[in-house]
Tab-separated table of C-alpha atoms and ligand atoms in Angstrom:
chain	number	residue	atom	x	y	z
A	4	MET	CA	0.000	0.000	0.000
A	5	ALA	CA	1.328	3.445	-0.913
A	6	ARG	CA	2.518	5.602	1.979
A	7	PRO	CA	0.078	8.518	2.337
A	8	ALA	CA	1.493	11.566	0.594
A	9	PHE	CA	0.008	15.059	0.502
A	10	ARG	CA	1.116	18.113	-1.386
A	11	PHE	CA	0.651	21.848	-1.263
A	12	ALA	CA	1.072	23.270	-4.769
A	13	PRO	CA	1.091	27.072	-4.891
A	14	SER	CA	1.845	29.180	-7.963
A	15	PRO	CA	4.492	31.847	-7.334
A	16	ASN	CA	2.527	34.567	-9.114
A	17	GLY	CA	1.758	36.556	-5.976
A	18	LEU	CA	1.975	36.455	-2.202
A	19	LEU	CA	0.237	33.814	-0.117
A	20	HIS	CA	-2.917	34.927	1.713
A	21	LEU	CA	-5.118	33.273	4.347
A	22	GLY	CA	-6.822	31.106	1.716
A	23	HIS	CA	-3.487	29.544	0.825
A	24	ALA	CA	-2.754	29.154	4.528
A	25	ARG	CA	-5.977	27.164	4.898
A	26	SER	CA	-4.915	24.750	2.126
A	27	ALA	CA	-1.378	24.431	3.397
A	28	LEU	CA	-2.419	23.896	7.027
A	29	LEU	CA	-5.101	21.343	6.142
A	30	ASN	CA	-2.560	19.420	4.069
A	31	ASP	CA	-0.105	19.562	6.950
A	32	ALA	CA	-2.603	18.394	9.576
A	33	MET	CA	-3.931	15.571	7.432
A	34	ALA	CA	-0.422	14.484	6.455
A	35	ARG	CA	0.611	14.341	10.105
A	36	ALA	CA	-2.464	12.309	11.010
A	37	ALA	CA	-1.847	9.905	8.146
A	38	GLY	CA	1.879	9.303	8.672
A	39	ARG	CA	3.516	12.478	7.553
A	40	ARG	CA	4.522	12.841	3.953
A	41	LEU	CA	4.045	16.444	2.958
A	42	LEU	CA	5.444	17.658	-0.348
A	43	LEU	CA	5.652	21.146	-1.711
A	44	ARG	CA	5.347	21.769	-5.410
A	45	ILE	CA	5.957	25.078	-7.095
A	46	GLU	CA	3.541	25.448	-10.019
A	47	ASP	CA	5.498	27.915	-12.099
A	48	ILE	CA	4.724	26.962	-15.696
A	49	ASP	CA	3.710	30.516	-16.567
A	50	PRO	CA	6.915	32.547	-17.039
A	51	ALA	CA	4.945	35.747	-17.626
A	52	ARG	CA	3.387	35.682	-14.137
A	53	CYS	CA	5.700	33.650	-11.894
A	54	ARG	CA	8.631	35.294	-10.127
A	55	PRO	CA	11.545	34.048	-7.998
A	56	ASP	CA	10.809	36.614	-5.286
A	57	PHE	CA	7.254	35.253	-4.917
A	58	GLU	CA	8.696	31.744	-4.677
A	59	ALA	CA	11.107	32.873	-1.952
A	60	ALA	CA	8.185	34.480	-0.106
A	61	ILE	CA	6.240	31.191	-0.260
A	62	PHE	CA	9.095	29.313	1.450
A	63	GLU	CA	9.402	32.035	4.064
A	64	ASP	CA	5.671	32.222	4.817
A	65	LEU	CA	5.254	28.451	5.068
A	66	ALA	CA	8.281	28.085	7.340
A	67	TRP	CA	6.935	30.896	9.513
A	68	LEU	CA	3.647	28.988	9.790
A	69	GLY	CA	5.642	26.020	11.096
A	70	LEU	CA	5.324	23.755	8.072
A	71	GLU	CA	7.964	21.226	7.154
A	72	TRP	CA	8.087	19.576	3.758
A	73	GLU	CA	10.228	17.003	2.031
A	74	ALA	CA	13.175	17.914	-0.141
A	75	PRO	CA	13.638	18.314	-3.015
A	76	VAL	CA	10.812	20.678	-3.855
A	77	ARG	CA	9.465	19.981	-7.335
A	78	ARG	CA	9.463	23.038	-9.534
A	79	GLN	CA	7.299	22.473	-12.605
A	80	SER	CA	9.358	24.703	-14.895
A	81	GLU	CA	12.213	22.195	-14.514
A	82	HIS	CA	10.141	19.281	-15.775
A	83	PHE	CA	8.640	20.281	-19.104
A	84	ALA	CA	10.052	17.059	-20.635
A	85	ASP	CA	7.751	15.001	-18.371
A	86	TYR	CA	4.687	16.898	-19.582
A	87	GLU	CA	5.820	16.653	-23.201
A	88	SER	CA	6.094	12.891	-22.993
A	89	ALA	CA	2.603	12.628	-21.471
A	90	LEU	CA	1.346	14.852	-24.274
A	91	ALA	CA	3.027	12.604	-26.843
A	92	ARG	CA	1.139	9.624	-25.400
A	93	LEU	CA	-2.160	11.467	-25.740
A	94	GLU	CA	-1.263	12.486	-29.293
A	95	ALA	CA	-0.461	8.855	-30.113
A	96	LEU	CA	-4.025	8.021	-29.000
A	97	GLY	CA	-5.282	10.490	-31.610
A	98	LEU	CA	-6.936	12.685	-28.979
A	99	VAL	CA	-5.002	15.919	-29.426
A	100	TYR	CA	-5.323	18.607	-32.090
A	101	ALA	CA	-3.710	21.943	-32.862
A	102	SER	CA	-5.802	25.018	-32.125
A	103	PHE	CA	-4.847	28.331	-33.701
A	104	GLU	CA	-7.727	30.461	-32.464
A	105	SER	CA	-6.652	33.618	-30.697
A	106	ARG	CA	-8.511	35.039	-27.693
A	107	GLY	CA	-9.934	37.719	-30.012
A	108	GLU	CA	-11.255	35.134	-32.457
A	109	ILE	CA	-12.869	33.217	-29.639
A	110	ARG	CA	-14.444	36.427	-28.290
A	111	ARG	CA	-15.879	37.234	-31.715
A	112	ALA	CA	-17.210	33.701	-32.196
A	113	VAL	CA	-18.968	33.913	-28.828
A	114	ALA	CA	-20.429	37.336	-29.672
A	115	GLU	CA	-22.100	35.752	-32.706
A	116	ARG	CA	-23.629	33.050	-30.532
A	117	PRO	CA	-25.719	34.636	-27.770
A	118	GLY	CA	-26.224	32.255	-24.861
A	119	TRP	CA	-23.217	30.127	-25.810
A	120	PRO	CA	-22.310	28.005	-22.718
A	121	SER	CA	-19.174	28.443	-20.624
A	122	ASP	CA	-16.941	25.872	-18.984
A	123	PRO	CA	-16.834	25.657	-15.152
A	124	ASP	CA	-14.084	28.316	-15.122
A	125	GLY	CA	-16.262	30.717	-17.101
A	126	ALA	CA	-14.408	30.417	-20.428
A	127	PRO	CA	-16.497	29.857	-23.577
A	128	LEU	CA	-16.978	26.169	-24.246
A	129	PHE	CA	-14.723	25.062	-27.089
A	130	PRO	CA	-15.178	24.103	-29.931
A	131	PHE	CA	-18.021	26.202	-31.305
A	132	SER	CA	-18.633	23.723	-34.047
A	133	ARG	CA	-16.794	20.659	-35.213
A	134	ASP	CA	-15.941	22.219	-38.556
A	135	MET	CA	-14.240	25.455	-37.449
A	136	SER	CA	-11.464	24.204	-39.643
A	137	SER	CA	-10.779	20.772	-41.041
A	138	PRO	CA	-8.170	18.447	-39.535
A	139	GLU	CA	-6.239	18.791	-42.811
A	140	THR	CA	-6.103	22.584	-42.587
A	141	ARG	CA	-4.998	22.362	-38.964
A	142	ALA	CA	-2.229	19.905	-39.843
A	143	GLN	CA	-1.044	22.156	-42.694
A	144	ARG	CA	-0.962	25.245	-40.514
A	145	ARG	CA	0.951	23.325	-37.847
A	146	ALA	CA	3.483	22.070	-40.397
A	147	ALA	CA	3.905	25.634	-41.669
A	148	GLY	CA	5.083	26.682	-38.217
A	149	GLU	CA	2.134	28.818	-37.098
A	150	PRO	CA	1.935	29.026	-33.298
A	151	TYR	CA	-0.746	26.768	-31.846
A	152	ALA	CA	-2.148	25.462	-28.599
A	153	LEU	CA	-2.891	21.757	-28.232
A	154	ARG	CA	-6.374	20.742	-27.166
A	155	LEU	CA	-7.853	17.460	-26.001
A	156	ASP	CA	-10.743	16.167	-28.062
A	157	MET	CA	-12.900	15.714	-24.970
A	158	LYS	CA	-15.793	13.961	-26.656
A	159	GLN	CA	-13.524	11.249	-28.010
A	160	ALA	CA	-11.523	11.107	-24.795
A	161	ALA	CA	-14.642	10.658	-22.655
A	162	THR	CA	-15.944	8.000	-25.005
A	163	LEU	CA	-12.657	6.148	-24.706
A	164	THR	CA	-12.507	6.274	-20.895
A	165	GLY	CA	-16.203	5.637	-20.265
A	166	PRO	CA	-17.809	7.048	-17.084
A	167	LEU	CA	-15.342	8.095	-14.395
A	168	ASP	CA	-15.610	9.187	-10.788
A	169	TRP	CA	-13.414	10.062	-7.856
A	170	GLN	CA	-13.436	9.610	-4.099
A	171	GLU	CA	-14.036	12.803	-2.182
A	172	ILE	CA	-13.422	13.113	1.542
A	173	ASP	CA	-15.796	15.858	2.558
A	174	ALA	CA	-14.349	18.798	4.451
A	175	ALA	CA	-17.033	18.147	7.074
A	176	GLY	CA	-15.541	14.689	7.696
A	177	GLY	CA	-17.019	11.243	7.336
A	178	ALA	CA	-16.505	8.493	4.806
A	179	ALA	CA	-15.316	9.064	1.242
A	180	ARG	CA	-18.086	9.671	-1.311
A	181	ARG	CA	-17.918	8.823	-4.988
A	182	ILE	CA	-18.431	11.828	-7.228
A	183	ALA	CA	-19.211	11.336	-10.903
A	184	ALA	CA	-16.837	13.169	-13.229
A	185	ASP	CA	-18.375	15.447	-15.860
A	186	PRO	CA	-15.497	16.151	-18.267
A	187	ARG	CA	-17.744	17.143	-21.182
A	188	ALA	CA	-18.718	20.260	-19.223
A	189	TRP	CA	-15.170	21.464	-19.961
A	190	GLY	CA	-15.127	20.975	-23.711
A	191	ASP	CA	-11.782	20.614	-25.482
A	192	VAL	CA	-9.425	21.824	-22.757
A	193	ILE	CA	-5.987	23.170	-23.585
A	194	LEU	CA	-3.170	20.720	-22.819
A	195	ALA	CA	-0.316	22.908	-24.031
A	196	ARG	CA	-0.466	26.653	-24.589
A	197	LYS	CA	1.008	28.524	-27.496
A	198	GLU	CA	3.822	29.854	-25.361
A	199	VAL	CA	4.087	27.102	-22.692
A	200	PRO	CA	4.496	23.403	-23.535
A	201	THR	CA	1.943	22.261	-20.941
A	202	SER	CA	-1.148	23.427	-19.062
A	203	TYR	CA	-2.200	23.384	-15.420
A	204	HIS	CA	-4.370	20.289	-15.965
A	205	LEU	CA	-1.690	18.195	-17.631
A	206	ALA	CA	1.141	19.214	-15.303
A	207	VAL	CA	-0.852	18.617	-12.118
A	208	VAL	CA	-1.903	15.125	-13.169
A	209	VAL	CA	1.593	14.091	-14.269
A	210	ASP	CA	3.176	15.493	-11.112
A	211	ASP	CA	0.675	14.010	-8.675
A	212	ALA	CA	1.446	10.591	-10.165
A	213	LEU	CA	5.242	11.057	-10.374
A	214	GLN	CA	5.359	12.299	-6.791
A	215	GLY	CA	3.219	9.409	-5.499
A	216	ILE	CA	0.526	11.748	-4.193
A	217	THR	CA	-2.279	9.771	-2.533
A	218	HIS	CA	-4.321	12.736	-1.198
A	219	VAL	CA	-5.046	15.993	-2.974
A	220	VAL	CA	-6.330	18.674	-0.595
A	221	ARG	CA	-7.164	21.966	-2.296
A	222	GLY	CA	-9.771	24.696	-2.545
A	223	ALA	CA	-13.342	24.104	-3.740
A	224	ASP	CA	-12.621	26.338	-6.758
A	225	LEU	CA	-10.651	23.418	-8.206
A	226	LYS	CA	-13.302	20.765	-7.574
A	227	ALA	CA	-14.768	20.918	-11.086
A	228	ALA	CA	-11.275	20.587	-12.591
A	229	THR	CA	-11.035	17.128	-11.024
A	230	SER	CA	-13.255	15.863	-13.865
A	231	VAL	CA	-10.536	16.822	-16.359
A	232	HIS	CA	-7.862	15.349	-14.112
A	233	ARG	CA	-9.674	12.017	-13.911
A	234	VAL	CA	-9.910	11.811	-17.711
A	235	LEU	CA	-6.195	12.512	-18.094
A	236	GLN	CA	-5.322	10.002	-15.361
A	237	ALA	CA	-7.433	7.340	-17.069
A	238	LEU	CA	-5.950	8.032	-20.528
A	239	LEU	CA	-2.383	8.030	-19.194
A	240	GLY	CA	-2.893	4.997	-16.937
A	241	LEU	CA	-2.131	6.972	-13.765
A	242	PRO	CA	-3.556	6.248	-10.293
A	243	ALA	CA	-6.286	8.515	-8.916
A	244	PRO	CA	-5.575	10.113	-5.539
A	245	LEU	CA	-8.289	10.763	-2.960
A	246	TYR	CA	-9.571	14.329	-3.096
A	247	THR	CA	-10.660	16.889	-0.519
A	248	HIS	CA	-11.941	20.226	-1.800
A	249	HIS	CA	-12.239	22.540	1.163
A	250	ALA	CA	-14.496	25.571	1.471
A	251	LEU	CA	-12.890	28.821	0.376
A	252	LEU	CA	-12.274	31.675	2.764
A	253	LEU	CA	-14.366	34.703	1.830
A	254	ASP	CA	-13.775	38.357	2.537
A	255	ALA	CA	-16.302	40.684	4.183
A	256	GLU	CA	-18.050	41.196	0.818
A	257	GLY	CA	-18.356	37.456	0.241
A	258	ARG	CA	-15.652	37.340	-2.422
A	259	LYS	CA	-13.080	34.547	-2.379
A	260	LEU	CA	-9.691	35.778	-1.244
A	261	SER	CA	-7.406	36.367	-4.161
A	262	LYS	CA	-4.321	38.160	-5.272
A	263	SER	CA	-6.307	40.008	-7.900
A	264	ILE	CA	-8.609	41.742	-5.392
A	265	GLY	CA	-5.639	42.618	-3.188
A	266	SER	CA	-6.339	40.250	-0.295
A	267	GLN	CA	-3.859	40.828	2.477
A	268	GLY	CA	-0.761	38.646	2.244
A	269	LEU	CA	0.619	36.560	5.107
A	270	ASP	CA	3.718	38.764	5.053
A	271	ALA	CA	1.580	41.825	5.830
A	272	LEU	CA	-0.153	40.010	8.693
A	273	ARG	CA	3.245	39.009	10.031
A	274	ALA	CA	4.458	42.597	9.793
A	275	GLN	CA	1.422	43.703	11.835
A	276	GLY	CA	2.483	41.321	14.617
A	277	VAL	CA	-0.083	38.595	13.926
A	278	THR	CA	1.320	35.275	15.222
A	279	PRO	CA	1.370	31.941	13.341
A	280	ASP	CA	-1.172	30.593	15.868
A	281	GLU	CA	-3.566	33.437	15.084
A	282	VAL	CA	-3.181	32.790	11.357
A	283	ARG	CA	-3.844	29.110	12.013
A	284	ARG	CA	-7.063	29.947	13.878
A	285	GLN	CA	-8.216	32.471	11.276
A	286	ALA	CA	-7.298	30.314	8.311
A	287	LEU	CA	-8.807	27.114	9.582
A	288	GLY	CA	-11.766	28.476	11.527
A	289	LYS	CA	-14.572	25.949	11.683
A	290	ALA	CA	-12.764	23.802	9.141
A	291	PHE	CA	-10.218	23.080	11.844
A	292	ALA	CA	-12.777	21.401	14.119
A	293	ASP	CA	-14.133	19.429	11.162
A	294	MET	CA	-10.664	18.450	10.116
A	295	THR	CA	-9.557	17.052	13.449
A	296	GLY	CA	-12.587	14.748	13.368
A	297	ARG	CA	-11.744	13.655	9.876
A	298	CYS	CA	-8.072	13.053	10.583
A	299	ARG	CA	-8.833	9.933	12.576
A	300	ASN	CA	-10.187	8.462	9.420
A	301	ILE	CA	-7.648	8.822	6.645
A	302	HIS	CA	-7.179	5.697	4.583
A	303	VAL	CA	-5.463	5.257	1.281
A	304	THR	CA	-8.243	3.751	-0.753
A	305	GLY	CA	-8.264	6.201	-3.624
A	306	THR	CA	-5.635	4.560	-5.796
A	307	GLU	CA	-6.588	2.059	-8.427
B	9	LIG	N1	-1.347	25.804	-8.338
B	9	LIG	C1	-2.739	25.835	-8.036
B	9	LIG	C2	-3.070	27.125	-7.323
B	9	LIG	O1	-2.176	27.794	-6.835
B	9	LIG	C3	-3.188	24.681	-7.158
B	9	LIG	C4	-3.209	23.409	-7.891
B	9	LIG	C5	-3.753	22.203	-7.148
B	9	LIG	O2	-3.753	22.163	-5.920
B	9	LIG	O3	-4.145	21.265	-7.839
B	9	LIG	O4	-4.225	27.489	-7.274
Protein backbone atom coordinates (compact mmCIF):
# COMPACT_ATOMS: atom_id res chain seq x y z
CA MET A 1 0.00 0.00 0.00
CA ALA A 2 1.33 3.45 -0.91
CA ARG A 3 2.52 5.60 1.98
CA PRO A 4 0.08 8.52 2.34
CA ALA A 5 1.49 11.57 0.59
CA PHE A 6 0.01 15.06 0.50
CA ARG A 7 1.12 18.11 -1.39
CA PHE A 8 0.65 21.85 -1.26
CA ALA A 9 1.07 23.27 -4.77
CA PRO A 10 1.09 27.07 -4.89
CA SER A 11 1.84 29.18 -7.96
CA PRO A 12 4.49 31.85 -7.33
CA ASN A 13 2.53 34.57 -9.11
CA GLY A 14 1.76 36.56 -5.98
CA LEU A 15 1.97 36.46 -2.20
CA LEU A 16 0.24 33.81 -0.12
CA HIS A 17 -2.92 34.93 1.71
CA LEU A 18 -5.12 33.27 4.35
CA GLY A 19 -6.82 31.11 1.72
CA HIS A 20 -3.49 29.54 0.82
CA ALA A 21 -2.75 29.15 4.53
CA ARG A 22 -5.98 27.16 4.90
CA SER A 23 -4.91 24.75 2.13
CA ALA A 24 -1.38 24.43 3.40
CA LEU A 25 -2.42 23.90 7.03
CA LEU A 26 -5.10 21.34 6.14
CA ASN A 27 -2.56 19.42 4.07
CA ASP A 28 -0.10 19.56 6.95
CA ALA A 29 -2.60 18.39 9.58
CA MET A 30 -3.93 15.57 7.43
CA ALA A 31 -0.42 14.48 6.46
CA ARG A 32 0.61 14.34 10.11
CA ALA A 33 -2.46 12.31 11.01
CA ALA A 34 -1.85 9.91 8.15
CA GLY A 35 1.88 9.30 8.67
CA ARG A 36 3.52 12.48 7.55
CA ARG A 37 4.52 12.84 3.95
CA LEU A 38 4.05 16.44 2.96
CA LEU A 39 5.44 17.66 -0.35
CA LEU A 40 5.65 21.15 -1.71
CA ARG A 41 5.35 21.77 -5.41
CA ILE A 42 5.96 25.08 -7.09
CA GLU A 43 3.54 25.45 -10.02
CA ASP A 44 5.50 27.92 -12.10
CA ILE A 45 4.72 26.96 -15.70
CA ASP A 46 3.71 30.52 -16.57
CA PRO A 47 6.92 32.55 -17.04
CA ALA A 48 4.94 35.75 -17.63
CA ARG A 49 3.39 35.68 -14.14
CA CYS A 50 5.70 33.65 -11.89
CA ARG A 51 8.63 35.29 -10.13
CA PRO A 52 11.55 34.05 -8.00
CA ASP A 53 10.81 36.61 -5.29
CA PHE A 54 7.25 35.25 -4.92
CA GLU A 55 8.70 31.74 -4.68
CA ALA A 56 11.11 32.87 -1.95
CA ALA A 57 8.18 34.48 -0.11
CA ILE A 58 6.24 31.19 -0.26
CA PHE A 59 9.10 29.31 1.45
CA GLU A 60 9.40 32.03 4.06
CA ASP A 61 5.67 32.22 4.82
CA LEU A 62 5.25 28.45 5.07
CA ALA A 63 8.28 28.09 7.34
CA TRP A 64 6.93 30.90 9.51
CA LEU A 65 3.65 28.99 9.79
CA GLY A 66 5.64 26.02 11.10
CA LEU A 67 5.32 23.76 8.07
CA GLU A 68 7.96 21.23 7.15
CA TRP A 69 8.09 19.58 3.76
CA GLU A 70 10.23 17.00 2.03
CA ALA A 71 13.18 17.91 -0.14
CA PRO A 72 13.64 18.31 -3.01
CA VAL A 73 10.81 20.68 -3.85
CA ARG A 74 9.47 19.98 -7.34
CA ARG A 75 9.46 23.04 -9.53
CA GLN A 76 7.30 22.47 -12.61
CA SER A 77 9.36 24.70 -14.90
CA GLU A 78 12.21 22.20 -14.51
CA HIS A 79 10.14 19.28 -15.77
CA PHE A 80 8.64 20.28 -19.10
CA ALA A 81 10.05 17.06 -20.64
CA ASP A 82 7.75 15.00 -18.37
CA TYR A 83 4.69 16.90 -19.58
CA GLU A 84 5.82 16.65 -23.20
CA SER A 85 6.09 12.89 -22.99
CA ALA A 86 2.60 12.63 -21.47
CA LEU A 87 1.35 14.85 -24.27
CA ALA A 88 3.03 12.60 -26.84
CA ARG A 89 1.14 9.62 -25.40
CA LEU A 90 -2.16 11.47 -25.74
CA GLU A 91 -1.26 12.49 -29.29
CA ALA A 92 -0.46 8.86 -30.11
CA LEU A 93 -4.03 8.02 -29.00
CA GLY A 94 -5.28 10.49 -31.61
CA LEU A 95 -6.94 12.69 -28.98
CA VAL A 96 -5.00 15.92 -29.43
CA TYR A 97 -5.32 18.61 -32.09
CA ALA A 98 -3.71 21.94 -32.86
CA SER A 99 -5.80 25.02 -32.13
CA PHE A 100 -4.85 28.33 -33.70
CA GLU A 101 -7.73 30.46 -32.46
CA SER A 102 -6.65 33.62 -30.70
CA ARG A 103 -8.51 35.04 -27.69
CA GLY A 104 -9.93 37.72 -30.01
CA GLU A 105 -11.26 35.13 -32.46
CA ILE A 106 -12.87 33.22 -29.64
CA ARG A 107 -14.44 36.43 -28.29
CA ARG A 108 -15.88 37.23 -31.72
CA ALA A 109 -17.21 33.70 -32.20
CA VAL A 110 -18.97 33.91 -28.83
CA ALA A 111 -20.43 37.34 -29.67
CA GLU A 112 -22.10 35.75 -32.71
CA ARG A 113 -23.63 33.05 -30.53
CA PRO A 114 -25.72 34.64 -27.77
CA GLY A 115 -26.22 32.25 -24.86
CA TRP A 116 -23.22 30.13 -25.81
CA PRO A 117 -22.31 28.00 -22.72
CA SER A 118 -19.17 28.44 -20.62
CA ASP A 119 -16.94 25.87 -18.98
CA PRO A 120 -16.83 25.66 -15.15
CA ASP A 121 -14.08 28.32 -15.12
CA GLY A 122 -16.26 30.72 -17.10
CA ALA A 123 -14.41 30.42 -20.43
CA PRO A 124 -16.50 29.86 -23.58
CA LEU A 125 -16.98 26.17 -24.25
CA PHE A 126 -14.72 25.06 -27.09
CA PRO A 127 -15.18 24.10 -29.93
CA PHE A 128 -18.02 26.20 -31.31
CA SER A 129 -18.63 23.72 -34.05
CA ARG A 130 -16.79 20.66 -35.21
CA ASP A 131 -15.94 22.22 -38.56
CA MET A 132 -14.24 25.45 -37.45
CA SER A 133 -11.46 24.20 -39.64
CA SER A 134 -10.78 20.77 -41.04
CA PRO A 135 -8.17 18.45 -39.54
CA GLU A 136 -6.24 18.79 -42.81
CA THR A 137 -6.10 22.58 -42.59
CA ARG A 138 -5.00 22.36 -38.96
CA ALA A 139 -2.23 19.90 -39.84
CA GLN A 140 -1.04 22.16 -42.69
CA ARG A 141 -0.96 25.25 -40.51
CA ARG A 142 0.95 23.33 -37.85
CA ALA A 143 3.48 22.07 -40.40
CA ALA A 144 3.90 25.63 -41.67
CA GLY A 145 5.08 26.68 -38.22
CA GLU A 146 2.13 28.82 -37.10
CA PRO A 147 1.94 29.03 -33.30
CA TYR A 148 -0.75 26.77 -31.85
CA ALA A 149 -2.15 25.46 -28.60
CA LEU A 150 -2.89 21.76 -28.23
CA ARG A 151 -6.37 20.74 -27.17
CA LEU A 152 -7.85 17.46 -26.00
CA ASP A 153 -10.74 16.17 -28.06
CA MET A 154 -12.90 15.71 -24.97
CA LYS A 155 -15.79 13.96 -26.66
CA GLN A 156 -13.52 11.25 -28.01
CA ALA A 157 -11.52 11.11 -24.79
CA ALA A 158 -14.64 10.66 -22.65
CA THR A 159 -15.94 8.00 -25.01
CA LEU A 160 -12.66 6.15 -24.71
CA THR A 161 -12.51 6.27 -20.90
CA GLY A 162 -16.20 5.64 -20.27
CA PRO A 163 -17.81 7.05 -17.08
CA LEU A 164 -15.34 8.10 -14.39
CA ASP A 165 -15.61 9.19 -10.79
CA TRP A 166 -13.41 10.06 -7.86
CA GLN A 167 -13.44 9.61 -4.10
CA GLU A 168 -14.04 12.80 -2.18
CA ILE A 169 -13.42 13.11 1.54
CA ASP A 170 -15.80 15.86 2.56
CA ALA A 171 -14.35 18.80 4.45
CA ALA A 172 -17.03 18.15 7.07
CA GLY A 173 -15.54 14.69 7.70
CA GLY A 174 -17.02 11.24 7.34
CA ALA A 175 -16.51 8.49 4.81
CA ALA A 176 -15.32 9.06 1.24
CA ARG A 177 -18.09 9.67 -1.31
CA ARG A 178 -17.92 8.82 -4.99
CA ILE A 179 -18.43 11.83 -7.23
CA ALA A 180 -19.21 11.34 -10.90
CA ALA A 181 -16.84 13.17 -13.23
CA ASP A 182 -18.37 15.45 -15.86
CA PRO A 183 -15.50 16.15 -18.27
CA ARG A 184 -17.74 17.14 -21.18
CA ALA A 185 -18.72 20.26 -19.22
CA TRP A 186 -15.17 21.46 -19.96
CA GLY A 187 -15.13 20.97 -23.71
CA ASP A 188 -11.78 20.61 -25.48
CA VAL A 189 -9.43 21.82 -22.76
CA ILE A 190 -5.99 23.17 -23.58
CA LEU A 191 -3.17 20.72 -22.82
CA ALA A 192 -0.32 22.91 -24.03
CA ARG A 193 -0.47 26.65 -24.59
CA LYS A 194 1.01 28.52 -27.50
CA GLU A 195 3.82 29.85 -25.36
CA VAL A 196 4.09 27.10 -22.69
CA PRO A 197 4.50 23.40 -23.53
CA THR A 198 1.94 22.26 -20.94
CA SER A 199 -1.15 23.43 -19.06
CA TYR A 200 -2.20 23.38 -15.42
CA HIS A 201 -4.37 20.29 -15.96
CA LEU A 202 -1.69 18.19 -17.63
CA ALA A 203 1.14 19.21 -15.30
CA VAL A 204 -0.85 18.62 -12.12
CA VAL A 205 -1.90 15.13 -13.17
CA VAL A 206 1.59 14.09 -14.27
CA ASP A 207 3.18 15.49 -11.11
CA ASP A 208 0.67 14.01 -8.67
CA ALA A 209 1.45 10.59 -10.16
CA LEU A 210 5.24 11.06 -10.37
CA GLN A 211 5.36 12.30 -6.79
CA GLY A 212 3.22 9.41 -5.50
CA ILE A 213 0.53 11.75 -4.19
CA THR A 214 -2.28 9.77 -2.53
CA HIS A 215 -4.32 12.74 -1.20
CA VAL A 216 -5.05 15.99 -2.97
CA VAL A 217 -6.33 18.67 -0.59
CA ARG A 218 -7.16 21.97 -2.30
CA GLY A 219 -9.77 24.70 -2.54
CA ALA A 220 -13.34 24.10 -3.74
CA ASP A 221 -12.62 26.34 -6.76
CA LEU A 222 -10.65 23.42 -8.21
CA LYS A 223 -13.30 20.77 -7.57
CA ALA A 224 -14.77 20.92 -11.09
CA ALA A 225 -11.28 20.59 -12.59
CA THR A 226 -11.03 17.13 -11.02
CA SER A 227 -13.25 15.86 -13.86
CA VAL A 228 -10.54 16.82 -16.36
CA HIS A 229 -7.86 15.35 -14.11
CA ARG A 230 -9.67 12.02 -13.91
CA VAL A 231 -9.91 11.81 -17.71
CA LEU A 232 -6.20 12.51 -18.09
CA GLN A 233 -5.32 10.00 -15.36
CA ALA A 234 -7.43 7.34 -17.07
CA LEU A 235 -5.95 8.03 -20.53
CA LEU A 236 -2.38 8.03 -19.19
CA GLY A 237 -2.89 5.00 -16.94
CA LEU A 238 -2.13 6.97 -13.77
CA PRO A 239 -3.56 6.25 -10.29
CA ALA A 240 -6.29 8.51 -8.92
CA PRO A 241 -5.58 10.11 -5.54
CA LEU A 242 -8.29 10.76 -2.96
CA TYR A 243 -9.57 14.33 -3.10
CA THR A 244 -10.66 16.89 -0.52
CA HIS A 245 -11.94 20.23 -1.80
CA HIS A 246 -12.24 22.54 1.16
CA ALA A 247 -14.50 25.57 1.47
CA LEU A 248 -12.89 28.82 0.38
CA LEU A 249 -12.27 31.68 2.76
CA LEU A 250 -14.37 34.70 1.83
CA ASP A 251 -13.77 38.36 2.54
CA ALA A 252 -16.30 40.68 4.18
CA GLU A 253 -18.05 41.20 0.82
CA GLY A 254 -18.36 37.46 0.24
CA ARG A 255 -15.65 37.34 -2.42
CA LYS A 256 -13.08 34.55 -2.38
CA LEU A 257 -9.69 35.78 -1.24
CA SER A 258 -7.41 36.37 -4.16
CA LYS A 259 -4.32 38.16 -5.27
CA SER A 260 -6.31 40.01 -7.90
CA ILE A 261 -8.61 41.74 -5.39
CA GLY A 262 -5.64 42.62 -3.19
CA SER A 263 -6.34 40.25 -0.29
CA GLN A 264 -3.86 40.83 2.48
CA GLY A 265 -0.76 38.65 2.24
CA LEU A 266 0.62 36.56 5.11
CA ASP A 267 3.72 38.76 5.05
CA ALA A 268 1.58 41.82 5.83
CA LEU A 269 -0.15 40.01 8.69
CA ARG A 270 3.25 39.01 10.03
CA ALA A 271 4.46 42.60 9.79
CA GLN A 272 1.42 43.70 11.84
CA GLY A 273 2.48 41.32 14.62
CA VAL A 274 -0.08 38.59 13.93
CA THR A 275 1.32 35.28 15.22
CA PRO A 276 1.37 31.94 13.34
CA ASP A 277 -1.17 30.59 15.87
CA GLU A 278 -3.57 33.44 15.08
CA VAL A 279 -3.18 32.79 11.36
CA ARG A 280 -3.84 29.11 12.01
CA ARG A 281 -7.06 29.95 13.88
CA GLN A 282 -8.22 32.47 11.28
CA ALA A 283 -7.30 30.31 8.31
CA LEU A 284 -8.81 27.11 9.58
CA GLY A 285 -11.77 28.48 11.53
CA LYS A 286 -14.57 25.95 11.68
CA ALA A 287 -12.76 23.80 9.14
CA PHE A 288 -10.22 23.08 11.84
CA ALA A 289 -12.78 21.40 14.12
CA ASP A 290 -14.13 19.43 11.16
CA MET A 291 -10.66 18.45 10.12
CA THR A 292 -9.56 17.05 13.45
CA GLY A 293 -12.59 14.75 13.37
CA ARG A 294 -11.74 13.66 9.88
CA CYS A 295 -8.07 13.05 10.58
CA ARG A 296 -8.83 9.93 12.58
CA ASN A 297 -10.19 8.46 9.42
CA ILE A 298 -7.65 8.82 6.64
CA HIS A 299 -7.18 5.70 4.58
CA VAL A 300 -5.46 5.26 1.28
CA THR A 301 -8.24 3.75 -0.75
CA GLY A 302 -8.26 6.20 -3.62
CA THR A 303 -5.63 4.56 -5.80
CA GLU A 304 -6.59 2.06 -8.43
N1 LIG B 1 -1.35 25.80 -8.34
C1 LIG B 1 -2.74 25.84 -8.04
C2 LIG B 1 -3.07 27.12 -7.32
O1 LIG B 1 -2.18 27.79 -6.83
C3 LIG B 1 -3.19 24.68 -7.16
C4 LIG B 1 -3.21 23.41 -7.89
C5 LIG B 1 -3.75 22.20 -7.15
O2 LIG B 1 -3.75 22.16 -5.92
O3 LIG B 1 -4.15 21.26 -7.84
O4 LIG B 1 -4.22 27.49 -7.27
